């Protein structure tokens, strides 16, 4: 059985950590796109995860809470879609008083983007899905 090679580096402070298997070019491409999106005004951070790797670029104190919220929204949307006999859910937007979360599922890759409520999410969805 062939093992996927994993590259590990020591992260600099406030830098996302990347561990990518050799056969996951979609994950690598999404990571690059999200790095650019992260620079937009109003984007707080993101989580990108696959079955074998994850990248987290979020403010340190809130990281566990954001990670749990992203995973729960992603899982709940799948359950709701199944309950109402809908096709696969491509994206979900959850808005709070001051912030919003955009969750996108692309195959085995799950994305959670956290942003201020005033940030334009429609452009982000189009950018990721292209």
mmCIF file of C-alpha atoms in Angstrom:
data_model
loop_
_atom_site.group_PDB
_atom_site.id
_atom_site.type_symbol
_atom_site.label_atom_id
_atom_site.label_comp_id
_atom_site.label_asym_id
_atom_site.label_seq_id
_atom_site.Cartn_x
_atom_site.Cartn_y
_atom_site.Cartn_z
ATOM 1 C CA UNK A 1 0.000 0.000 0.000
ATOM 2 C CA UNK A 2 1.460 3.329 -1.067
ATOM 3 C CA UNK A 3 1.684 6.003 1.615
ATOM 4 C CA UNK A 4 1.004 9.649 0.759
ATOM 5 C CA UNK A 5 3.949 11.893 1.503
ATOM 6 C CA UNK A 6 3.150 14.700 3.933
ATOM 7 C CA UNK A 7 5.160 17.879 4.134
ATOM 8 C CA UNK A 8 5.412 19.476 7.556
ATOM 9 C CA UNK A 9 6.942 22.836 8.377
ATOM 10 C CA UNK A 10 7.231 24.831 11.551
ATOM 11 C CA UNK A 11 4.705 27.682 11.277
ATOM 12 C CA UNK A 12 5.612 31.282 11.880
ATOM 13 C CA UNK A 13 3.372 33.185 14.293
ATOM 14 C CA UNK A 14 -0.012 34.041 12.699
ATOM 15 C CA UNK A 15 0.716 31.881 9.632
ATOM 16 C CA UNK A 16 -1.558 29.019 8.551
ATOM 17 C CA UNK A 17 -0.097 25.522 8.769
ATOM 18 C CA UNK A 18 -0.156 23.409 5.616
ATOM 19 C CA UNK A 19 0.153 19.633 5.413
ATOM 20 C CA UNK A 20 -0.766 18.422 1.932
ATOM 21 C CA UNK A 21 -0.694 14.905 0.520
ATOM 22 C CA UNK A 22 1.016 14.566 -2.855
ATOM 23 C CA UNK A 23 -2.185 13.694 -4.767
ATOM 24 C CA UNK A 24 -4.435 16.527 -3.571
ATOM 25 C CA UNK A 25 -4.046 19.282 -6.165
ATOM 26 C CA UNK A 26 -7.607 20.564 -5.546
ATOM 27 C CA UNK A 27 -6.744 21.118 -1.878
ATOM 28 C CA UNK A 28 -3.557 22.956 -2.832
ATOM 29 C CA UNK A 29 -5.422 25.139 -5.334
ATOM 30 C CA UNK A 30 -8.118 25.980 -2.769
ATOM 31 C CA UNK A 31 -5.429 26.852 -0.219
ATOM 32 C CA UNK A 32 -3.917 29.331 -2.656
ATOM 33 C CA UNK A 33 -7.308 30.889 -3.441
ATOM 34 C CA UNK A 34 -8.189 31.187 0.251
ATOM 35 C CA UNK A 35 -4.864 32.871 0.993
ATOM 36 C CA UNK A 36 -5.829 35.604 -1.479
ATOM 37 C CA UNK A 37 -9.402 35.840 -0.146
ATOM 38 C CA UNK A 38 -8.038 36.175 3.404
ATOM 39 C CA UNK A 39 -6.453 39.501 2.387
ATOM 40 C CA UNK A 40 -9.855 41.057 1.577
ATOM 41 C CA UNK A 41 -11.232 43.699 3.905
ATOM 42 C CA UNK A 42 -13.709 42.152 6.322
ATOM 43 C CA UNK A 43 -12.486 38.547 6.044
ATOM 44 C CA UNK A 44 -11.551 37.321 9.522
ATOM 45 C CA UNK A 45 -10.116 33.943 8.558
ATOM 46 C CA UNK A 46 -10.838 30.502 7.178
ATOM 47 C CA UNK A 47 -10.668 26.764 7.735
ATOM 48 C CA UNK A 48 -9.956 24.378 4.866
ATOM 49 C CA UNK A 49 -10.128 20.665 5.598
ATOM 50 C CA UNK A 50 -10.072 17.449 3.644
ATOM 51 C CA UNK A 51 -10.000 13.836 4.767
ATOM 52 C CA UNK A 52 -6.215 13.968 5.188
ATOM 53 C CA UNK A 53 -5.192 17.591 5.798
ATOM 54 C CA UNK A 54 -6.354 20.926 7.177
ATOM 55 C CA UNK A 55 -5.373 24.581 7.105
ATOM 56 C CA UNK A 56 -6.564 26.975 9.783
ATOM 57 C CA UNK A 57 -6.037 30.724 9.452
ATOM 58 C CA UNK A 58 -8.056 32.257 12.289
ATOM 59 C CA UNK A 59 -7.453 34.531 15.284
ATOM 60 C CA UNK A 60 -5.889 32.392 18.039
ATOM 61 C CA UNK A 61 -8.286 32.777 20.987
ATOM 62 C CA UNK A 62 -11.390 31.902 18.947
ATOM 63 C CA UNK A 63 -9.958 29.095 16.808
ATOM 64 C CA UNK A 64 -11.606 26.134 18.633
ATOM 65 C CA UNK A 65 -15.020 27.813 18.693
ATOM 66 C CA UNK A 66 -14.803 28.768 15.012
ATOM 67 C CA UNK A 67 -13.703 25.247 14.079
ATOM 68 C CA UNK A 68 -16.620 23.670 15.949
ATOM 69 C CA UNK A 69 -19.124 26.114 14.438
ATOM 70 C CA UNK A 70 -17.852 25.488 10.912
ATOM 71 C CA UNK A 71 -18.020 21.698 11.311
ATOM 72 C CA UNK A 72 -21.487 21.802 12.894
ATOM 73 C CA UNK A 73 -22.928 24.053 10.171
ATOM 74 C CA UNK A 74 -21.448 21.832 7.475
ATOM 75 C CA UNK A 75 -22.790 18.633 9.063
ATOM 76 C CA UNK A 76 -26.201 20.144 9.849
ATOM 77 C CA UNK A 77 -26.687 21.363 6.287
ATOM 78 C CA UNK A 78 -26.119 17.823 5.026
ATOM 79 C CA UNK A 79 -28.729 16.494 7.456
ATOM 80 C CA UNK A 80 -31.277 19.136 6.487
ATOM 81 C CA UNK A 81 -30.719 18.486 2.776
ATOM 82 C CA UNK A 82 -31.249 14.766 3.317
ATOM 83 C CA UNK A 83 -34.379 15.325 5.422
ATOM 84 C CA UNK A 84 -35.993 17.457 2.708
ATOM 85 C CA UNK A 85 -34.774 15.289 -0.197
ATOM 86 C CA UNK A 86 -32.617 18.069 -1.605
ATOM 87 C CA UNK A 87 -29.562 17.527 -3.749
ATOM 88 C CA UNK A 88 -26.140 18.153 -2.269
ATOM 89 C CA UNK A 89 -25.769 21.518 -0.559
ATOM 90 C CA UNK A 90 -23.054 23.528 -2.298
ATOM 91 C CA UNK A 91 -22.822 26.446 0.125
ATOM 92 C CA UNK A 92 -24.424 27.676 3.343
ATOM 93 C CA UNK A 93 -24.382 31.182 4.786
ATOM 94 C CA UNK A 94 -25.031 31.811 8.484
ATOM 95 C CA UNK A 95 -25.377 35.441 9.572
ATOM 96 C CA UNK A 96 -25.137 36.781 13.099
ATOM 97 C CA UNK A 97 -25.390 40.337 14.416
ATOM 98 C CA UNK A 98 -21.847 41.325 13.463
ATOM 99 C CA UNK A 99 -20.297 38.350 11.659
ATOM 100 C CA UNK A 100 -21.169 35.683 9.132
ATOM 101 C CA UNK A 101 -19.887 32.253 8.173
ATOM 102 C CA UNK A 102 -19.794 30.901 4.637
ATOM 103 C CA UNK A 103 -19.445 27.113 4.379
ATOM 104 C CA UNK A 104 -18.664 25.524 1.019
ATOM 105 C CA UNK A 105 -18.275 21.834 0.241
ATOM 106 C CA UNK A 106 -16.244 20.757 -2.800
ATOM 107 C CA UNK A 107 -15.967 16.976 -2.884
ATOM 108 C CA UNK A 108 -13.911 15.891 0.111
ATOM 109 C CA UNK A 109 -12.816 19.495 0.761
ATOM 110 C CA UNK A 110 -14.770 21.577 3.277
ATOM 111 C CA UNK A 111 -14.302 25.338 3.592
ATOM 112 C CA UNK A 112 -15.454 27.693 6.339
ATOM 113 C CA UNK A 113 -14.833 31.413 5.778
ATOM 114 C CA UNK A 114 -15.493 33.807 8.646
ATOM 115 C CA UNK A 115 -16.135 37.453 7.852
ATOM 116 C CA UNK A 116 -17.686 40.650 9.085
ATOM 117 C CA UNK A 117 -21.367 40.964 8.252
ATOM 118 C CA UNK A 118 -20.708 43.810 5.791
ATOM 119 C CA UNK A 119 -18.281 41.732 3.695
ATOM 120 C CA UNK A 120 -19.587 40.737 0.227
ATOM 121 C CA UNK A 121 -19.818 36.945 0.259
ATOM 122 C CA UNK A 122 -21.309 36.446 -3.242
ATOM 123 C CA UNK A 123 -18.005 37.329 -4.910
ATOM 124 C CA UNK A 124 -16.165 34.918 -2.604
ATOM 125 C CA UNK A 125 -18.518 32.060 -3.555
ATOM 126 C CA UNK A 126 -17.985 32.755 -7.265
ATOM 127 C CA UNK A 127 -14.204 32.981 -6.808
ATOM 128 C CA UNK A 128 -14.005 29.613 -5.057
ATOM 129 C CA UNK A 129 -16.372 27.758 -7.379
ATOM 130 C CA UNK A 130 -14.584 28.868 -10.585
#
